[in-house]
Coordinates of C-alpha atoms and ligand atoms in Angstrom, one line a residue:
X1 CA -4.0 21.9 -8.9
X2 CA -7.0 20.1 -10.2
X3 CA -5.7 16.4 -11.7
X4 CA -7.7 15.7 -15.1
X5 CA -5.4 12.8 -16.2
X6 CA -7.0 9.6 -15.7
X7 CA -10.6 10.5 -16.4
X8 CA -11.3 9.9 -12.8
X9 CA -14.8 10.2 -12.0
X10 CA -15.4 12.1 -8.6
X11 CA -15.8 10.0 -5.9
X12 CA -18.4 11.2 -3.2
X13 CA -17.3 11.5 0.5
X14 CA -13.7 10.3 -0.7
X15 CA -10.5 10.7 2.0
X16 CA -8.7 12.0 -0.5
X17 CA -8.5 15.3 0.5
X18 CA -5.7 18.1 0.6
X19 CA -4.3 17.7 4.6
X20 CA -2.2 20.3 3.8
X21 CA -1.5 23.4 1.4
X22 CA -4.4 24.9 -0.8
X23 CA -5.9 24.6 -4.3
X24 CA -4.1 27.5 -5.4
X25 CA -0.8 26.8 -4.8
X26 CA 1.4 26.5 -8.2
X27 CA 3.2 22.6 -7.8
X28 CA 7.0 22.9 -8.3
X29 CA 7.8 19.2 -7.8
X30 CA 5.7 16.0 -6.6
X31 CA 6.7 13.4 -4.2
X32 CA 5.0 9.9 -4.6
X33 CA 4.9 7.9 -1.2
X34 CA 3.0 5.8 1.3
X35 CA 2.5 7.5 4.1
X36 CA 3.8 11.6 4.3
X37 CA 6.2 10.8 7.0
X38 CA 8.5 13.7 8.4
X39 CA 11.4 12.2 6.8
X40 CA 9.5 11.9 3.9
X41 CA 8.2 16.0 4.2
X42 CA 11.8 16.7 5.3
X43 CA 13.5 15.3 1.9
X44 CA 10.4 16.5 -0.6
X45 CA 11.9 19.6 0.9
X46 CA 15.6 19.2 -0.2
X47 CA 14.2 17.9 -3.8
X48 CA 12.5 21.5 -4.2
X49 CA 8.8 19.6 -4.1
X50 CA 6.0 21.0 -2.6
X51 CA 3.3 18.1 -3.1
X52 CA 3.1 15.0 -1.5
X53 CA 1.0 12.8 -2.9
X54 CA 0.5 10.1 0.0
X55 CA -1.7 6.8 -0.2
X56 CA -2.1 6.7 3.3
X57 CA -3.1 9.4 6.4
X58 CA -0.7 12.2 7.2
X59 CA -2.5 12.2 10.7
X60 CA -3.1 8.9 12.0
X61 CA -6.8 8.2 11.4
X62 CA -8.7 7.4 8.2
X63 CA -10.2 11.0 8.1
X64 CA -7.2 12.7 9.0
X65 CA -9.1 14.5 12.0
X66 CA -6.8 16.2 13.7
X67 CA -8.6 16.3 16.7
X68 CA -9.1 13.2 17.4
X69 CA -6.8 13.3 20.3
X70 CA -6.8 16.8 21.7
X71 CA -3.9 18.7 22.0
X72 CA -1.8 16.2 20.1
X73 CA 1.6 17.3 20.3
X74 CA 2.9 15.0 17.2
X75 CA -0.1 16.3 14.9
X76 CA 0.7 19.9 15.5
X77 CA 4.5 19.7 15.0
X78 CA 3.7 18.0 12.1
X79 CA 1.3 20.2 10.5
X80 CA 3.8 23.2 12.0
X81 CA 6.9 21.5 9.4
X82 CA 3.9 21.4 6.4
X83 CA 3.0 25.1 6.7
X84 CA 6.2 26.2 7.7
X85 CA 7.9 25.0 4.0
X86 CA 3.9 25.4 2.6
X87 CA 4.0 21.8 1.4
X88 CA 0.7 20.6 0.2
X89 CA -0.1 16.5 1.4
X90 CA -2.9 15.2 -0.5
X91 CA -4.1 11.8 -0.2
X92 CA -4.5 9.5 -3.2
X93 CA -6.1 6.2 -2.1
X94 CA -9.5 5.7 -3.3
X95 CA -8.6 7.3 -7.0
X96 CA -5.4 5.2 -7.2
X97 CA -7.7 2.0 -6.2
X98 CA -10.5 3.0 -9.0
X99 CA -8.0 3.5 -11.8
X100 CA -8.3 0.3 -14.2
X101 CA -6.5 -1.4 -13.7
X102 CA -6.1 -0.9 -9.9
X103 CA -2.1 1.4 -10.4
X104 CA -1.9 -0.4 -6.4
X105 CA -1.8 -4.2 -7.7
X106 CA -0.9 -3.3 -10.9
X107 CA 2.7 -2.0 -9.3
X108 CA 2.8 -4.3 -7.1
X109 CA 2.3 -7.0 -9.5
X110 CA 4.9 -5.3 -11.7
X111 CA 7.3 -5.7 -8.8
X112 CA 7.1 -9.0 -7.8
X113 CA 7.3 -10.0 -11.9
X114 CA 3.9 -11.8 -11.4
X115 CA 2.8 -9.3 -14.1
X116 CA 2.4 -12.2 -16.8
X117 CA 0.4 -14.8 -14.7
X118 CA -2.1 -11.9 -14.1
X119 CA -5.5 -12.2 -16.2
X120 CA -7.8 -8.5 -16.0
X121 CA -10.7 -11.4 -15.0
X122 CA -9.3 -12.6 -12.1
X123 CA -9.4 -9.9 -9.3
X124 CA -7.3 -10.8 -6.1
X125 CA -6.3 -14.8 -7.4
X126 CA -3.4 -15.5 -9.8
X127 CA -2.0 -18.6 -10.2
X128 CA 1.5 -19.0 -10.4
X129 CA 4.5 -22.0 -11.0
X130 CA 4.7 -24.3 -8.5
X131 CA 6.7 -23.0 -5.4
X132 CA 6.9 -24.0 -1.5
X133 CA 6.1 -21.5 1.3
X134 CA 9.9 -20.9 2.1
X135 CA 10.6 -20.1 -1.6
X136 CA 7.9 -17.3 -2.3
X137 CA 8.5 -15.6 1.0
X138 CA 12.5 -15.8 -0.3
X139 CA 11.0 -14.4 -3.9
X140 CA 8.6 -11.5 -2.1
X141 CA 11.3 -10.2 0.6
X142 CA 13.7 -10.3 -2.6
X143 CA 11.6 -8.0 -5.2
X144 CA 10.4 -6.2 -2.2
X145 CA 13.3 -5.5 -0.6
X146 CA 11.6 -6.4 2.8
X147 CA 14.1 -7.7 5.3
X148 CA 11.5 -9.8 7.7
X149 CA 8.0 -10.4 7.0
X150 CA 5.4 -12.7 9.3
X151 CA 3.9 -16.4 7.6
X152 CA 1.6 -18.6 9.2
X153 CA 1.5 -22.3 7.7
X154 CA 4.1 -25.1 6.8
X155 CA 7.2 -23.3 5.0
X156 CA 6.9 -26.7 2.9
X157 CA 4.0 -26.1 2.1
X158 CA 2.9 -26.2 -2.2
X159 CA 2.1 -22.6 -3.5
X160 CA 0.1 -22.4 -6.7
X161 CA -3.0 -20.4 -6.1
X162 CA -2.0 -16.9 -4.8
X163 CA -4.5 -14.7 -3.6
X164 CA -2.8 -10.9 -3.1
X165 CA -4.9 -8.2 -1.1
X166 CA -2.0 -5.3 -0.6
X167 CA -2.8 -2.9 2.0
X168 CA -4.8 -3.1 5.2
X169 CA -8.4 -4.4 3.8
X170 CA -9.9 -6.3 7.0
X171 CA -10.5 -9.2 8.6
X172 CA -13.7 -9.8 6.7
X173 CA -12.5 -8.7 3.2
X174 CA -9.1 -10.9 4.0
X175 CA -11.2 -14.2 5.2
X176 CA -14.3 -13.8 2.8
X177 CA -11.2 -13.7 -0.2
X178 CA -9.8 -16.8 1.6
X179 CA -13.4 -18.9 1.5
X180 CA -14.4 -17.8 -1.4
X181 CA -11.3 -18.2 -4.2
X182 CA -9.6 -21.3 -1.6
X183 CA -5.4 -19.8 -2.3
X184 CA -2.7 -21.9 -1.0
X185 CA -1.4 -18.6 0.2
X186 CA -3.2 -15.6 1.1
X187 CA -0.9 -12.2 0.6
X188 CA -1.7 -9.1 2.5
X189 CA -0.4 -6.0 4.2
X190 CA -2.1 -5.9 7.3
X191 CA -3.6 -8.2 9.6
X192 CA -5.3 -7.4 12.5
X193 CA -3.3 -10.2 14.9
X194 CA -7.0 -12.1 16.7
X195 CA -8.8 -11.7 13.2
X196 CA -7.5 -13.4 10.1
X197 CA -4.1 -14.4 11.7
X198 CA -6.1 -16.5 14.3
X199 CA -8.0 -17.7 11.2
X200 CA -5.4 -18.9 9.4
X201 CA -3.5 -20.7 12.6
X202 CA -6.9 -22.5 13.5
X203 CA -7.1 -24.0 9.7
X204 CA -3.8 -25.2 9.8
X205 CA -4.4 -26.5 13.0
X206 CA -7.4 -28.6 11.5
X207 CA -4.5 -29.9 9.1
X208 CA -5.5 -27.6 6.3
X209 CA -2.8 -26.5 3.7
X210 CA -4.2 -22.6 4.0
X211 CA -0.6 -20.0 4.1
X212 CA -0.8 -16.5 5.1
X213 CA 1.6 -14.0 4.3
X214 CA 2.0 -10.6 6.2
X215 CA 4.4 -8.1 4.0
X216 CA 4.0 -4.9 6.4
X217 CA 1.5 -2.1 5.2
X218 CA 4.2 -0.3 3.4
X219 CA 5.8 -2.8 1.9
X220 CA 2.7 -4.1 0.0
X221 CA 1.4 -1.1 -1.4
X222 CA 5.0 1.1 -1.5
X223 CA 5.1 -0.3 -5.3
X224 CA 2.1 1.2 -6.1
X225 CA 2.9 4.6 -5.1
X226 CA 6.4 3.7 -7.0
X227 CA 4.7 3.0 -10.3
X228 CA 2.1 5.8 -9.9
X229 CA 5.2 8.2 -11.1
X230 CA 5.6 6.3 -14.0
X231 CA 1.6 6.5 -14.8
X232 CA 1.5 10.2 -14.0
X233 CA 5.1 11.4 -15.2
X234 CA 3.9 11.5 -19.1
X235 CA 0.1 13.2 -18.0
X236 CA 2.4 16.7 -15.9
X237 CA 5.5 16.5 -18.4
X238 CA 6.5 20.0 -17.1
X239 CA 6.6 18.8 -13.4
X240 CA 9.0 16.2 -12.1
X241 CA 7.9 13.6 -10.3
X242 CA 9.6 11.6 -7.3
X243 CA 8.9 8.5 -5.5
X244 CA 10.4 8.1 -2.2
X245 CA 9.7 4.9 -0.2
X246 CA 8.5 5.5 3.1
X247 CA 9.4 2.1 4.7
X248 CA 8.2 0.6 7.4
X249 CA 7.6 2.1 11.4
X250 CA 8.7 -0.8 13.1
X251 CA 12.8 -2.0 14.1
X252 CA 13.0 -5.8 14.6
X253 CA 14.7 -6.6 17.5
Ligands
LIG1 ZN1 -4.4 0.9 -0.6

């Protein structure tokens, strides 16, 4: 189960490990996803696929430690279901994030159609056709298929300058992106609520026109892990390759 396609380089103390399974199993069928949810292990199982591929923890911490919280009765049912159908999880997040380009933004970017206003030179800033607040959250819950997301800033607010960070990458990466490359809207995952959230409602307090955009975790990188099947598909011909959205953890009520 060694992956040679990509000409990957290895990556030294990397999280992505096998959480589950062993080296030697022979892979019948791969499930693409964001995080290896039960429903997600549950319905690899009906498709006859015994390896997850997963951007994100199968256990709830960044290590996958499952001892983090003794005794955890969620980690060991969990781990149970993996052994008991011998489903190997293994986690593909700082790979997928070194391929060039990143197969995380480049799906994501594929998604959203943004593909052709992206430039390789310009990391995390693309600048797209003029648009207000209300009409590229109405464009990114559209290609995204996310039914609510979270904005702070005028919905009437001019959009050009679009800085996308999918994913969960911290106040400091979030905020230093912000300074540094000045978007009219800043797209992310993940916020932590008192870090760049607070940010963002203190600029527009000061009558800044700064716009944040919270998509959900899954939502924002979800097209990644979609696209990665079309990457991989032609490098394991013999093997067939699934993507199932994991979707969010949260109900809106
Ligand atoms: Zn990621």
């Amino acid at each position: 189960m060694v992956l040679k396609a990509g000409n990957l380089k290895p990556i030294p103390n990397t999280v992505d490990t096998l959480k589950s399974g062993s080296p030697e199993m022979v892979v019948n069928g791969i499930v693409t996803t964001m995080f290896a949810t039960t429903a997600v292990i549950e319905q690899a199982v009906k498709l006859g696929a015994n390896f997850i591929i997963a951007h994100e923890p199968t256990f709830f911490n960044h290590v996958d430690n499952k001892e983090m919280v003794p005794n955890n009765p969620v980690v060991k049912q969990k781990a149970e279901l993996l052994a008991r159908h011998n489903i190997a999880v293994w986690r593909c997040h700082d790979y997928i994030h070194s391929i060039k380009p990143d197969v995380v933004g480049y799906g994501f970017l594929k998604k959203t159609n943004w593909l052709q206003y992206y430039k390789p030179t310009d990391k995390y800033t693309i600048t797209l056709p003029d648009a207000t607040l209300q009409q590229m959250v109405q464009h990114l819950k559209q290609t995204l298929n996310i039914p609510h997301l979270r904005v702070v800033g005028d919905l009437n607010q001019q959009c050009r300058r679009v800085t996308l960070i999918p994913g969960a990458a911290g106040g400091l990466m979030q905020m230093t992106a912000a300074v540094a490359d000045q978007p009219d809207v800043l797209v992310v995952g993940e916020v932590s609520e008192w870090e760049t959230a607070e940010y963002f409602r203190d600029g527009n307090l000061q009558g800044r026109k700064m716009a944040l955009i919270v998509l959900g975790h899954s939502y924002s990188e979800e097209p990644g892990m979609e696209y990665f099947v079309e990457w991989l598909q032609p490098k394991l011909p013999g093997i067939k390759i699934t993507h199932i959205a994991s979707g969010e953890p949260f109900k809106w009520v």
